[in-house]
Every structure is written in structure tokens, then in C-alpha cells.
GROMACS .gro file of C-alpha atoms in nm:
model
  473
    1MET     CA    1   1.676   0.045  -2.563
    2LYS     CA    2   2.037   0.049  -2.671
    3LEU     CA    3   2.312  -0.084  -2.448
    4GLN     CA    4   2.679   0.001  -2.495
    5LYS     CA    5   2.936  -0.243  -2.357
    6MET     CA    6   3.253  -0.090  -2.212
    7GLU     CA    7   3.593  -0.254  -2.241
    8ASN     CA    8   3.604  -0.352  -1.873
    9GLY     CA    9   3.281  -0.550  -1.916
   10ILE     CA   10   3.054  -0.298  -1.744
   11ILE     CA   11   2.732  -0.224  -1.933
   12ASN     CA   12   2.691   0.145  -1.999
   13LEU     CA   13   2.329   0.260  -2.031
   14ASN     CA   14   2.274   0.553  -2.261
   15LYS     CA   15   2.072   0.851  -2.136
   16TRP     CA   16   1.749   0.744  -2.306
   17THR     CA   17   1.768   0.397  -2.155
   18ILE     CA   18   1.811   0.547  -1.810
   19LEU     CA   19   1.524   0.788  -1.872
   20ASN     CA   20   1.302   0.503  -1.995
   21ILE     CA   21   1.372   0.305  -1.678
   22ILE     CA   22   1.289   0.611  -1.468
   23LEU     CA   23   0.968   0.671  -1.662
   24PHE     CA   24   0.856   0.308  -1.627
   25VAL     CA   25   0.933   0.300  -1.256
   26GLY     CA   26   0.757   0.633  -1.219
   27SER     CA   27   0.446   0.497  -1.392
   28VAL     CA   28   0.451   0.188  -1.170
   29LEU     CA   29   0.471   0.402  -0.856
   30VAL     CA   30   0.203   0.658  -0.949
   31THR     CA   31  -0.030   0.368  -1.026
   32ILE     CA   32  -0.018   0.266  -0.657
   33ALA     CA   33  -0.045   0.623  -0.525
   34PRO     CA   34  -0.345   0.537  -0.300
   35ALA     CA   35  -0.127   0.289  -0.111
   36PHE     CA   36   0.139   0.557  -0.055
   37SER     CA   37  -0.131   0.798   0.060
   38ASN     CA   38  -0.262   0.537   0.301
   39GLY     CA   39   0.086   0.443   0.420
   40TYR     CA   40   0.022   0.075   0.348
   41PRO     CA   41  -0.143  -0.136   0.075
   42LEU     CA   42  -0.521  -0.107   0.089
   43LEU     CA   43  -0.696  -0.394   0.265
   44PHE     CA   44  -1.043  -0.535   0.213
   45PRO     CA   45  -1.221  -0.795   0.431
   46ASP     CA   46  -1.135  -1.059   0.168
   47SER     CA   47  -0.766  -0.970   0.200
   48GLY     CA   48  -0.739  -1.176   0.517
   49THR     CA   49  -0.833  -1.493   0.332
   50TYR     CA   50  -0.571  -1.427   0.065
   51LEU     CA   51  -0.297  -1.342   0.316
   52VAL     CA   52  -0.356  -1.666   0.504
   53SER     CA   53  -0.453  -1.923   0.239
   54GLY     CA   54  -0.133  -1.897   0.038
   55HIS     CA   55   0.076  -1.958   0.347
   56THR     CA   56  -0.131  -2.240   0.497
   57GLY     CA   57  -0.210  -2.414   0.168
   58THR     CA   58  -0.580  -2.424   0.256
   59VAL     CA   59  -0.820  -2.379  -0.037
   60PRO     CA   60  -1.075  -2.117   0.074
   61ILE     CA   61  -1.435  -2.232   0.086
   62ASP     CA   62  -1.560  -1.940  -0.123
   63ARG     CA   63  -1.281  -1.854  -0.368
   64PRO     CA   64  -0.975  -1.995  -0.549
   65ILE     CA   65  -0.644  -2.027  -0.367
   66ILE     CA   66  -0.452  -1.893  -0.669
   67TYR     CA   67  -0.437  -1.528  -0.564
   68GLY     CA   68  -0.343  -1.637  -0.212
   69LEU     CA   69  -0.048  -1.826  -0.358
   70LEU     CA   70   0.046  -1.519  -0.563
   71VAL     CA   71   0.038  -1.307  -0.248
   72ARG     CA   72   0.265  -1.549  -0.069
   73HIS     CA   73   0.522  -1.579  -0.347
   74LEU     CA   74   0.513  -1.223  -0.482
   75SER     CA   75   0.550  -1.090  -0.129
   76LEU     CA   76   0.837  -1.334  -0.064
   77SER     CA   77   0.657  -1.374   0.272
   78TYR     CA   78   0.822  -1.043   0.354
   79SER     CA   79   0.597  -0.752   0.259
   80THR     CA   80   0.260  -0.697   0.093
   81TRP     CA   81   0.414  -0.391  -0.073
   82LEU     CA   82   0.583  -0.631  -0.312
   83VAL     CA   83   0.241  -0.770  -0.410
   84ILE     CA   84   0.092  -0.438  -0.521
   85ILE     CA   85   0.419  -0.333  -0.687
   86ALA     CA   86   0.408  -0.657  -0.889
   87GLN     CA   87   0.044  -0.590  -0.977
   88SER     CA   88   0.137  -0.243  -1.097
   89ILE     CA   89   0.431  -0.376  -1.300
   90ILE     CA   90   0.207  -0.628  -1.478
   91TYR     CA   91  -0.061  -0.368  -1.550
   92ASN     CA   92   0.192  -0.112  -1.677
   93TYR     CA   93   0.367  -0.374  -1.888
   94LEU     CA   94   0.040  -0.452  -2.065
   95VAL     CA   95  -0.040  -0.082  -2.114
   96PHE     CA   96   0.310  -0.028  -2.252
   97LEU     CA   97   0.250  -0.299  -2.512
   98LEU     CA   98  -0.085  -0.141  -2.597
   99ILE     CA   99   0.089   0.192  -2.652
  100LYS     CA  100   0.352   0.036  -2.877
  101LYS     CA  101   0.089  -0.150  -3.078
  102LEU     CA  102  -0.182   0.115  -3.110
  103VAL     CA  103  -0.002   0.450  -3.076
  104GLN     CA  104   0.342   0.353  -3.210
  105PRO     CA  105   0.510   0.661  -3.060
  106HIS     CA  106   0.877   0.750  -3.081
  107ARG     CA  107   0.897   0.761  -2.699
  108PRO     CA  108   0.654   0.493  -2.569
  109PHE     CA  109   0.785   0.516  -2.210
  110LEU     CA  110   0.708   0.888  -2.202
  111VAL     CA  111   0.354   0.822  -2.323
  112LEU     CA  112   0.321   0.545  -2.063
  113PHE     CA  113   0.424   0.782  -1.785
  114ILE     CA  114   0.188   1.059  -1.898
  115ILE     CA  115  -0.102   0.813  -1.921
  116GLY     CA  116  -0.003   0.670  -1.583
  117VAL     CA  117  -0.017   1.010  -1.415
  118ILE     CA  118  -0.349   1.103  -1.575
  119MET     CA  119  -0.506   0.767  -1.492
  120SER     CA  120  -0.376   0.783  -1.136
  121ILE     CA  121  -0.543   1.121  -1.078
  122PHE     CA  122  -0.865   1.079  -1.273
  123SER     CA  123  -0.949   0.709  -1.262
  124GLY     CA  124  -0.980   0.424  -1.014
  125VAL     CA  125  -0.687   0.221  -1.144
  126GLY     CA  126  -0.473   0.310  -0.842
  127TYR     CA  127  -0.747   0.199  -0.603
  128TYR     CA  128  -0.764  -0.149  -0.751
  129THR     CA  129  -0.390  -0.187  -0.807
  130SER     CA  130  -0.327  -0.091  -0.444
  131LEU     CA  131  -0.577  -0.342  -0.304
  132VAL     CA  132  -0.453  -0.679  -0.183
  133ILE     CA  133  -0.735  -0.864  -0.357
  134ALA     CA  134  -0.767  -1.009  -0.706
  135ASP     CA  135  -0.973  -0.727  -0.865
  136ILE     CA  136  -0.693  -0.574  -1.076
  137PHE     CA  137  -0.655  -0.909  -1.251
  138THR     CA  138  -0.995  -0.860  -1.415
  139VAL     CA  139  -0.849  -0.583  -1.631
  140ILE     CA  140  -0.526  -0.776  -1.668
  141SER     CA  141  -0.717  -1.073  -1.813
  142ILE     CA  142  -0.903  -0.847  -2.060
  143LEU     CA  143  -0.592  -0.663  -2.179
  144SER     CA  144  -0.380  -0.977  -2.204
  145LEU     CA  145  -0.651  -1.147  -2.412
  146PHE     CA  146  -0.658  -0.852  -2.652
  147LEU     CA  147  -0.279  -0.845  -2.682
  148LEU     CA  148  -0.264  -1.217  -2.751
  149VAL     CA  149  -0.495  -1.155  -3.046
  150VAL     CA  150  -0.319  -0.855  -3.201
  151LEU     CA  151   0.052  -0.905  -3.132
  152ASP     CA  152   0.260  -1.023  -3.424
  153LYS     CA  153   0.392  -1.378  -3.393
  154LYS     CA  154   0.744  -1.237  -3.422
  155GLU     CA  155   0.700  -1.095  -3.071
  156SER     CA  156   0.727  -1.442  -2.927
  157ILE     CA  157   0.887  -1.334  -2.599
  158HIS     CA  158   0.600  -1.095  -2.520
  159ILE     CA  159   0.346  -1.355  -2.629
  160GLY     CA  160   0.508  -1.605  -2.392
  161PHE     CA  161   0.495  -1.367  -2.096
  162ILE     CA  162   0.140  -1.258  -2.172
  163SER     CA  163   0.024  -1.619  -2.209
  164ILE     CA  164   0.138  -1.690  -1.853
  165ILE     CA  165  -0.022  -1.369  -1.727
  166PHE     CA  166  -0.346  -1.450  -1.909
  167LEU     CA  167  -0.367  -1.806  -1.777
  168VAL     CA  168  -0.301  -1.703  -1.417
  169SER     CA  169  -0.528  -1.398  -1.427
  170ILE     CA  170  -0.829  -1.609  -1.530
  171ILE     CA  171  -0.814  -1.823  -1.218
  172THR     CA  172  -0.743  -1.556  -0.959
  173HIS     CA  173  -1.119  -1.496  -0.928
  174LEU     CA  174  -1.413  -1.717  -1.025
  175SER     CA  175  -1.591  -1.429  -1.201
  176HIS     CA  176  -1.308  -1.414  -1.455
  177ILE     CA  177  -1.395  -1.757  -1.594
  178PRO     CA  178  -1.737  -1.672  -1.744
  179LEU     CA  179  -1.612  -1.325  -1.838
  180VAL     CA  180  -1.319  -1.454  -2.044
  181PHE     CA  181  -1.529  -1.735  -2.189
  182ALA     CA  182  -1.788  -1.482  -2.310
  183GLN     CA  183  -1.508  -1.266  -2.451
  184LEU     CA  184  -1.376  -1.564  -2.647
  185ILE     CA  185  -1.724  -1.632  -2.789
  186ALA     CA  186  -1.762  -1.264  -2.883
  187LEU     CA  187  -1.417  -1.268  -3.041
  188GLY     CA  188  -1.505  -1.573  -3.250
  189ILE     CA  189  -1.830  -1.412  -3.365
  190TYR     CA  190  -1.646  -1.092  -3.457
  191PHE     CA  191  -1.391  -1.277  -3.671
  192LEU     CA  192  -1.669  -1.484  -3.827
  193VAL     CA  193  -1.868  -1.175  -3.924
  194LYS     CA  194  -1.554  -1.007  -4.058
  195LYS     CA  195  -1.467  -1.328  -4.245
  196GLN     CA  196  -1.130  -1.337  -4.069
  197LEU     CA  197  -1.178  -1.651  -3.862
  198MET     CA  198  -0.953  -1.871  -4.074
  199HIS     CA  199  -0.685  -1.602  -4.078
  200HIS     CA  200  -0.684  -1.591  -3.697
  201PHE     CA  201  -0.773  -1.958  -3.649
  202LYS     CA  202  -0.439  -2.079  -3.508
  203ARG     CA  203  -0.412  -1.786  -3.268
  204PHE     CA  204  -0.775  -1.831  -3.161
  205ILE     CA  205  -0.718  -2.202  -3.090
  206PHE     CA  206  -0.402  -2.114  -2.896
  207ILE     CA  207  -0.591  -1.864  -2.677
  208ALA     CA  208  -0.878  -2.109  -2.628
  209SER     CA  209  -0.628  -2.374  -2.520
  210LEU     CA  210  -0.487  -2.131  -2.264
  211PHE     CA  211  -0.838  -2.083  -2.129
  212GLY     CA  212  -0.887  -2.458  -2.109
  213GLY     CA  213  -0.545  -2.490  -1.951
  214SER     CA  214  -0.643  -2.239  -1.683
  215LEU     CA  215  -0.943  -2.452  -1.584
  216LEU     CA  216  -0.723  -2.761  -1.574
  217THR     CA  217  -0.469  -2.570  -1.365
  218ILE     CA  218  -0.717  -2.458  -1.102
  219GLY     CA  219  -0.854  -2.811  -1.077
  220LEU     CA  220  -0.506  -2.960  -1.036
  221ILE     CA  221  -0.404  -2.698  -0.780
  222ASN     CA  222  -0.719  -2.757  -0.576
  223TYR     CA  223  -0.657  -3.131  -0.597
  224SER     CA  224  -0.297  -3.095  -0.487
  225PHE     CA  225  -0.412  -2.907  -0.177
  226GLY     CA  226  -0.668  -3.172  -0.087
  227ALA     CA  227  -0.984  -2.995  -0.205
  228GLY     CA  228  -1.056  -3.229  -0.495
  229PHE     CA  229  -1.034  -3.183  -0.871
  230ILE     CA  230  -1.290  -2.902  -0.882
  231ILE     CA  231  -1.310  -2.539  -0.986
  232SER     CA  232  -1.525  -2.417  -0.697
  233ARG     CA  233  -1.608  -2.584  -0.368
  234THR     CA  234  -1.936  -2.403  -0.293
  235ASN     CA  235  -2.062  -2.223  -0.601
  236ASN     CA  236  -2.426  -2.318  -0.524
  237ILE     CA  237  -2.417  -2.157  -0.180
  238ILE     CA  238  -2.292  -1.829  -0.323
  239LEU     CA  239  -2.528  -1.832  -0.619
  240ALA     CA  240  -2.831  -1.912  -0.401
  241THR     CA  241  -2.780  -1.598  -0.194
  242ARG     CA  242  -2.867  -1.394  -0.505
  243TYR     CA  243  -3.206  -1.567  -0.513
  244ILE     CA  244  -3.249  -1.513  -0.139
  245GLU     CA  245  -3.163  -1.142  -0.118
  246SER     CA  246  -3.374  -1.068  -0.429
  247GLY     CA  247  -3.686  -1.228  -0.277
  248LEU     CA  248  -3.713  -1.507  -0.535
  249ALA     CA  249  -3.645  -1.777  -0.274
  250SER     CA  250  -3.911  -1.641  -0.038
  251LYS     CA  251  -4.162  -1.628  -0.321
  252PHE     CA  252  -4.084  -1.987  -0.418
  253LEU     CA  253  -4.099  -2.119  -0.061
  254ASN     CA  254  -4.425  -1.940   0.017
  255LYS     CA  255  -4.570  -2.093  -0.297
  256ASN     CA  256  -4.467  -2.451  -0.214
  257CYS     CA  257  -4.397  -2.506   0.155
  258GLU     CA  258  -4.762  -2.566   0.251
  259ARG     CA  259  -4.796  -2.853   0.007
  260ALA     CA  260  -4.792  -3.192   0.183
  261SER     CA  261  -4.593  -3.345  -0.099
  262PHE     CA  262  -4.323  -3.078  -0.081
  263SER     CA  263  -4.023  -3.247   0.080
  264PRO     CA  264  -3.697  -3.132  -0.084
  265SER     CA  265  -3.350  -3.149   0.069
  266TYR     CA  266  -3.382  -2.783   0.173
  267LYS     CA  267  -3.715  -2.834   0.356
  268SER     CA  268  -3.569  -2.670   0.668
  269LEU     CA  269  -3.571  -2.334   0.485
  270CYS     CA  270  -3.952  -2.333   0.501
  271GLU     CA  271  -3.945  -2.208   0.859
  272TYR     CA  272  -3.753  -1.902   0.734
  273LYS     CA  273  -3.973  -1.832   0.430
  274ASP     CA  274  -4.116  -1.514   0.580
  275ARG     CA  275  -3.790  -1.405   0.741
  276LEU     CA  276  -3.537  -1.429   0.461
  277ASN     CA  277  -3.573  -1.055   0.398
  278GLN     CA  278  -3.389  -0.989   0.725
  279TRP     CA  279  -3.073  -1.061   0.524
  280PRO     CA  280  -3.094  -0.785   0.259
  281ALA     CA  281  -2.755  -0.858   0.108
  282ALA     CA  282  -2.566  -1.174   0.025
  283GLY     CA  283  -2.285  -1.101   0.270
  284PHE     CA  284  -2.523  -1.083   0.565
  285TYR     CA  285  -2.682  -1.417   0.481
  286LEU     CA  286  -2.350  -1.589   0.422
  287TYR     CA  287  -2.172  -1.476   0.736
  288ASP     CA  288  -2.445  -1.412   0.995
  289PRO     CA  289  -2.421  -1.683   1.265
  290GLU     CA  290  -2.804  -1.686   1.277
  291SER     CA  291  -2.830  -1.761   0.906
  292PRO     CA  292  -3.006  -2.089   0.814
  293ILE     CA  293  -2.677  -2.202   0.662
  294TYR     CA  294  -2.541  -2.263   1.012
  295LYS     CA  295  -2.844  -2.446   1.151
  296GLY     CA  296  -2.913  -2.818   1.163
  297GLY     CA  297  -2.611  -2.929   1.366
  298CYS     CA  298  -2.347  -2.872   1.099
  299LEU     CA  299  -2.140  -2.664   1.341
  300ASP     CA  300  -2.128  -2.963   1.577
  301ARG     CA  301  -1.952  -3.159   1.306
  302GLY     CA  302  -1.697  -2.893   1.215
  303ASP     CA  303  -1.641  -2.521   1.174
  304TRP     CA  304  -1.849  -2.279   0.966
  305THR     CA  305  -1.693  -2.401   0.641
  306ASN     CA  306  -1.831  -2.747   0.711
  307CYS     CA  307  -2.184  -2.598   0.698
  308TRP     CA  308  -2.116  -2.464   0.350
  309ILE     CA  309  -1.985  -2.801   0.233
  310GLU     CA  310  -2.274  -2.998   0.384
  311LYS     CA  311  -2.540  -2.770   0.239
  312GLU     CA  312  -2.387  -2.713  -0.104
  313ALA     CA  313  -2.609  -2.981  -0.264
  314GLU     CA  314  -2.922  -2.854  -0.086
  315TYR     CA  315  -2.880  -2.504  -0.221
  316GLY     CA  316  -2.809  -2.646  -0.564
  317ASP     CA  317  -3.149  -2.819  -0.548
  318LEU     CA  318  -3.309  -2.490  -0.443
  319ILE     CA  319  -3.163  -2.309  -0.745
  320SER     CA  320  -3.274  -2.584  -0.981
  321ASP     CA  321  -3.628  -2.586  -0.844
  322ILE     CA  322  -3.664  -2.206  -0.860
  323LEU     CA  323  -3.551  -2.199  -1.221
  324SER     CA  324  -3.787  -2.485  -1.309
  325ASP     CA  325  -4.082  -2.265  -1.208
  326ASP     CA  326  -4.202  -2.081  -1.520
  327GLU     CA  327  -4.320  -1.773  -1.331
  328LEU     CA  328  -4.005  -1.742  -1.123
  329ARG     CA  329  -3.786  -1.804  -1.424
  330ILE     CA  330  -3.937  -1.495  -1.585
  331ASP     CA  331  -3.879  -1.305  -1.259
  332PHE     CA  332  -3.519  -1.420  -1.261
  333ILE     CA  333  -3.466  -1.300  -1.618
  334ALA     CA  334  -3.615  -0.963  -1.521
  335LEU     CA  335  -3.387  -0.954  -1.217
  336ALA     CA  336  -3.084  -1.030  -1.437
  337ILE     CA  337  -3.171  -0.753  -1.685
  338THR     CA  338  -3.243  -0.484  -1.425
  339GLY     CA  339  -2.941  -0.591  -1.221
  340THR     CA  340  -2.716  -0.569  -1.526
  341LEU     CA  341  -2.836  -0.218  -1.607
  342LYS     CA  342  -2.787  -0.112  -1.247
  343GLN     CA  343  -2.440  -0.267  -1.227
  344LEU     CA  344  -2.332  -0.087  -1.545
  345ILE     CA  345  -2.365   0.249  -1.369
  346THR     CA  346  -2.262   0.140  -1.019
  347ILE     CA  347  -1.893   0.218  -1.041
  348GLU     CA  348  -1.782   0.427  -0.744
  349GLN     CA  349  -1.487   0.342  -0.521
  350SER     CA  350  -1.639   0.245  -0.189
  351PRO     CA  351  -1.476   0.373   0.132
  352LEU     CA  352  -1.252   0.115   0.294
  353ASP     CA  353  -1.313   0.067   0.664
  354TYR     CA  354  -1.039  -0.062   0.890
  355VAL     CA  355  -1.007  -0.439   0.866
  356ASP     CA  356  -0.869  -0.601   1.179
  357LEU     CA  357  -0.599  -0.811   1.017
  358ARG     CA  358  -0.326  -0.708   1.261
  359SER     CA  359  -0.266  -1.058   1.397
  360ILE     CA  360  -0.235  -1.193   1.041
  361VAL     CA  361   0.008  -0.920   0.937
  362GLU     CA  362   0.207  -0.966   1.258
  363PHE     CA  363   0.234  -1.342   1.204
  364TYR     CA  364   0.308  -1.356   0.829
  365PHE     CA  365   0.452  -1.009   0.760
  366PRO     CA  366   0.609  -0.884   1.085
  367ASP     CA  367   0.823  -0.630   0.900
  368ASP     CA  368   0.500  -0.468   0.777
  369LEU     CA  369   0.353  -0.422   1.123
  370TYR     CA  370   0.475  -0.066   1.183
  371ALA     CA  371   0.340   0.057   0.848
  372PHE     CA  372   0.012  -0.129   0.907
  373ASP     CA  373  -0.032   0.027   1.254
  374HIS     CA  374   0.034   0.377   1.121
  375SER     CA  375  -0.174   0.352   0.803
  376THR     CA  376  -0.464   0.591   0.754
  377GLN     CA  377  -0.698   0.295   0.722
  378LYS     CA  378  -0.612   0.185   1.079
  379VAL     CA  379  -0.546   0.518   1.251
  380GLU     CA  380  -0.858   0.692   1.119
  381GLY     CA  381  -1.064   0.376   1.080
  382ARG     CA  382  -1.151   0.446   0.717
  383VAL     CA  383  -1.003   0.553   0.385
  384SER     CA  384  -1.251   0.759   0.187
  385PHE     CA  385  -1.241   0.845  -0.183
  386TYR     CA  386  -1.536   1.085  -0.208
  387PHE     CA  387  -1.366   1.362  -0.409
  388LYS     CA  388  -1.171   1.106  -0.612
  389VAL     CA  389  -1.497   0.941  -0.716
  390ILE     CA  390  -1.634   1.276  -0.838
  391LEU     CA  391  -1.321   1.330  -1.049
  392GLU     CA  392  -1.342   0.975  -1.180
  393VAL     CA  393  -1.705   1.007  -1.290
  394LEU     CA  394  -1.648   1.347  -1.455
  395PHE     CA  395  -1.342   1.216  -1.636
  396LEU     CA  396  -1.534   0.907  -1.744
  397TYR     CA  397  -1.802   1.119  -1.911
  398LEU     CA  398  -1.536   1.345  -2.061
  399SER     CA  399  -1.355   1.038  -2.196
  400ILE     CA  400  -1.671   0.916  -2.368
  401ILE     CA  401  -1.725   1.259  -2.528
  402ILE     CA  402  -1.363   1.285  -2.647
  403THR     CA  403  -1.372   0.930  -2.782
  404VAL     CA  404  -1.687   1.007  -2.982
  405LEU     CA  405  -1.531   1.326  -3.120
  406ILE     CA  406  -1.213   1.146  -3.225
  407ILE     CA  407  -1.411   0.866  -3.392
  408ARG     CA  408  -1.618   1.121  -3.580
  409LYS     CA  409  -1.304   1.297  -3.704
  410ARG     CA  410  -1.113   0.987  -3.812
  411LYS     CA  411  -1.185   0.623  -3.885
  412LEU     CA  412  -1.066   0.382  -3.621
  413LYS     CA  413  -0.782   0.154  -3.714
  414LYS     CA  414  -0.856  -0.218  -3.708
  415ASP     CA  415  -0.682  -0.292  -3.377
  416SER     CA  416  -0.831   0.016  -3.209
  417LEU     CA  417  -1.178  -0.091  -3.320
  418LEU     CA  418  -1.118  -0.439  -3.182
  419LEU     CA  419  -1.004  -0.296  -2.849
  420MET     CA  420  -1.313  -0.075  -2.830
  421ILE     CA  421  -1.535  -0.378  -2.893
  422ALA     CA  422  -1.340  -0.580  -2.635
  423ILE     CA  423  -1.385  -0.309  -2.372
  424GLY     CA  424  -1.752  -0.257  -2.454
  425THR     CA  425  -1.836  -0.626  -2.437
  426SER     CA  426  -1.631  -0.676  -2.121
  427LEU     CA  427  -1.825  -0.396  -1.948
  428LEU     CA  428  -2.154  -0.557  -2.049
  429PHE     CA  429  -2.054  -0.916  -1.971
  430ASN     CA  430  -1.897  -0.822  -1.638
  431ALA     CA  431  -2.210  -0.634  -1.530
  432ALA     CA  432  -2.435  -0.919  -1.641
  433PHE     CA  433  -2.242  -1.197  -1.471
  434CYS     CA  434  -2.183  -1.010  -1.146
  435ALA     CA  435  -2.542  -0.883  -1.116
  436THR     CA  436  -2.690  -1.221  -1.206
  437LEU     CA  437  -2.460  -1.460  -1.025
  438SER     CA  438  -2.362  -1.247  -0.726
  439ASN     CA  439  -2.494  -0.899  -0.650
  440VAL     CA  440  -2.478  -0.537  -0.763
  441ILE     CA  441  -2.166  -0.401  -0.593
  442PRO     CA  442  -1.967  -0.088  -0.692
  443ARG     CA  443  -1.638  -0.275  -0.679
  444TYR     CA  444  -1.742  -0.525  -0.944
  445GLN     CA  445  -1.786  -0.270  -1.223
  446GLY     CA  446  -1.538  -0.021  -1.083
  447ARG     CA  447  -1.258  -0.272  -1.134
  448ILE     CA  448  -1.288  -0.240  -1.514
  449ILE     CA  449  -1.462   0.093  -1.583
  450PHE     CA  450  -1.127   0.273  -1.605
  451LEU     CA  451  -1.067   0.091  -1.933
  452VAL     CA  452  -1.289   0.359  -2.089
  453PRO     CA  453  -1.056   0.654  -2.010
  454LEU     CA  454  -0.756   0.436  -2.088
  455PHE     CA  455  -0.896   0.371  -2.437
  456MET     CA  456  -0.962   0.743  -2.483
  457LEU     CA  457  -0.604   0.830  -2.392
  458LEU     CA  458  -0.468   0.570  -2.632
  459LEU     CA  459  -0.685   0.716  -2.910
  460PHE     CA  460  -0.584   1.070  -2.814
  461PHE     CA  461  -0.211   0.997  -2.835
  462GLN     CA  462  -0.266   0.803  -3.155
  463PHE     CA  463  -0.443   1.113  -3.289
  464LEU     CA  464  -0.156   1.343  -3.186
  465ASN     CA  465   0.107   1.109  -3.321
  466GLU     CA  466  -0.016   1.115  -3.679
  467LYS     CA  467   0.216   1.293  -3.920
  468LYS     CA  468  -0.025   1.568  -4.018
  469TYR     CA  469  -0.032   1.698  -3.660
  470THR     CA  470   0.251   1.901  -3.515
  471ILE     CA  471   0.250   1.748  -3.165
  472ARG     CA  472   0.416   1.409  -3.172
  473PHE     CA  473   0.552   1.169  -2.911
   0.00000   0.00000   0.00000
């Protein structure tokens, strides 16, 4: 963008600079269209934890505090609108760099705006960008990793910004850690097979050091807030619920509880061995006051979080013992495979019921209270995306077909091929980790599935922009 300096010291923006600013702002705004439609940023039950933790400095028992801190500082403790606007700016910034790198159009901001409008209408990107939870940072971590690989070292300013974005995005959600780690392994294998590892060695080491730095950062932040130098406070509790809701825990307990010599730390679970199926999903088991987690007097010694802390080691022993059983280990592998396949196609945007966070909004964001009270999510009790989901699925299938047709017509460029591999592996790894370590939930895969139509649009504009075609951007 060219700037012309006037004699009186006032910077005069030329018409294209002004238009580019308008197009970028327009793309940022259409990306959070669901929030405008709702009248307020979309809220999920987990949003309450994020809204509070960043202000109180309390590390949540079941998730990192990082996104809570982002909410506090990005919002300026003034409005959650600033949070989703910042999320949209980061996402659009990364897409803009993708456009410049892969499409190389004459008017990249125009292409960004067109892609933004199409993605807003036909994909779930707006849903996740408008949510005050960390889900949009899954895609941000994937795209920033790719850009760190392909950007020329001369673009040091962009590399600097993206490095910060990458490091922070990894630790906004615990699921990002294994996902990015697997992506790094896949990236190393790709370069090794292509015999390009030494060529990319310095950049690969730099990215790996950022990953290591992110783990160090989350440990230091948790330590600074009094939670200890750890990544997760209760990862065993959360992981064990996958074994419980799947029936593996019941099968193991029924097999062993009658033995006189069976006396593990989780012995108290034996009285529930035939009743664990009354909690068919992880969330019910974790937060039901009648759950075994809250038995044994732990509530007398503190609040519900104390029960999680006290029983973290017990549930770790349960996981270890289940996996040490040859038969159940095979069952677990089968569960992981079937769960992964199911998660790959479970992508819809779930309706968002009203979440009673009014007291939190009133206390921390009083200027937001009017918009919160008049939002569709509160007034009607639910925000539904039924027709949007139909459009999203149809466009997803159309995107796959168009991508195949373009690939058949022309050979993919090196960077485009790498992005396709990155997206494909991220879809697989994300489904595998979420289905195996947590549960099969539409939100988990939905938060990255829109990378498929995004890739198609990048290929499509790259196709149009080639010299032998008359339509160029």
C-alpha cells in the first residue's frame, strides 16, 4: 500500500489504500456475522470459565488459563466484542498471507473479501470466530504453522508476528498440543521423504523450538498463578471419562472387583461398576453431583475442584490398569479407530442454548449487559444453525469435487500441495486425538473442517489468476 506524505505532515492515503482497508475491515466483520445476527458474541458453557479465570487469575481445573487471559486483555475488560473482533483479525491476517503466498493476485485484499463473504455464508468459520471459546485457535495454529514453513525469511516482520500467534495458539487449548506435535512429526517425515529436510532444517528447528517454548510458557504461567509447573492439572480425570462412557471401565471393574486381591486406589468405583452407564457422556459424569468423583468426603475438604485434584492419581491408576489388560487394550484400539472415523464426519454446528452468564457479564463487562440481555441466545433461549449446517455440508462436498477437478486439470504447486497435506493430516489427527482422548463431539471437527472449502477457494483463485485465463484478480 502506497502512502503519500503531504507538505503539512498529514499522511494522504491513495484510493487503493483506502479501498484495501475497507475490504480488510469488511472481511473481518463478515467473518463474525453470526455474532451480529445474535446481537452479541456467541456463548458456550465453557465461556463462563474463560470470562472469569482471566480476571481472577485462577487456573481452571480442566483447561489452561491462557485463553482466559486473552479474553481479559483483548476485551480490555470492557467488551467481549473486542475478543471476537481480535479473533477475526488474526484469522483474516493469516488467510491474507495465504492468498499472497499461494494465489499471488494483483488485488489480494479483494480476493480476501470475496473469500470472506463466501466462507461466511457457506462454512462454519463465522460460528467459531464468534464464539468466546478457544476453538478458532485450532485453525489459527494450523495455518500459522504452515506459514512459518513456507514464508521467505525476508518476510521477517510477518514471521515474527506469526511466531507469537503460533506459540500462543498452541496453549489456548490442551488438544492443540498433541495436534501440533503430530503435525510437526508429519512435516519432518514429508521433508525427509522429499529429501528436503536439510534445506528446511533451520526453519524446522525454529518451529520446533516455538513448540517447546509454548510448553515452557504454559508451565511458567501456571506456576506464576500458583498451580505448579505443569501443563494440565487433571488430565487423568478427563481422559478416564472416555473409558467410562465407552463401557471399558465397567468391563474392567466387573472383571476384577470380585477378586479378593484386587485393592487399587480406585477400589470405591467397584460399587458403581454396574451403574456407570447412567452417565452416557463425559460431561454428565464430570459435572453430575452424584458422580463417584464427588464421593468419599472430598467435598468436605473443599469445593468440587478439590475432588478432581484428590482423585487425579486414582483415575490415572485406573487408566494404566485398563491399558495393561490385553483384551481391553484391543477394545481401546478398536474404540479409537471407530471413534476417529465417526469424528471425521461429525462436523455440524450444534445449536447454542442460552447460558446463564448474566451475573458474570454484569460484573466484568457491565457495558455489555444490554446487548447480552437482548441477544437472540437469551431472548429465544437458543441460537439454531439448522439451514446453515445444510449449506455448509453441501458446500463441503462441492469443495471436494471442485478441488479434485482442479487437481486433475493442473499439477499442484509445491506450497499448495504442502497445504493440502497439512489440512488432510490435521483433519485426521484432530479426529483421532479428540475421539480417543475425549469424545466424539461435532464442535471438535467442525472447528477445522472449513479448511477444506478455504483450500478449494485458494486453488480456485490461483486457477483464475494464471496468465492463460482471462479472469484475473
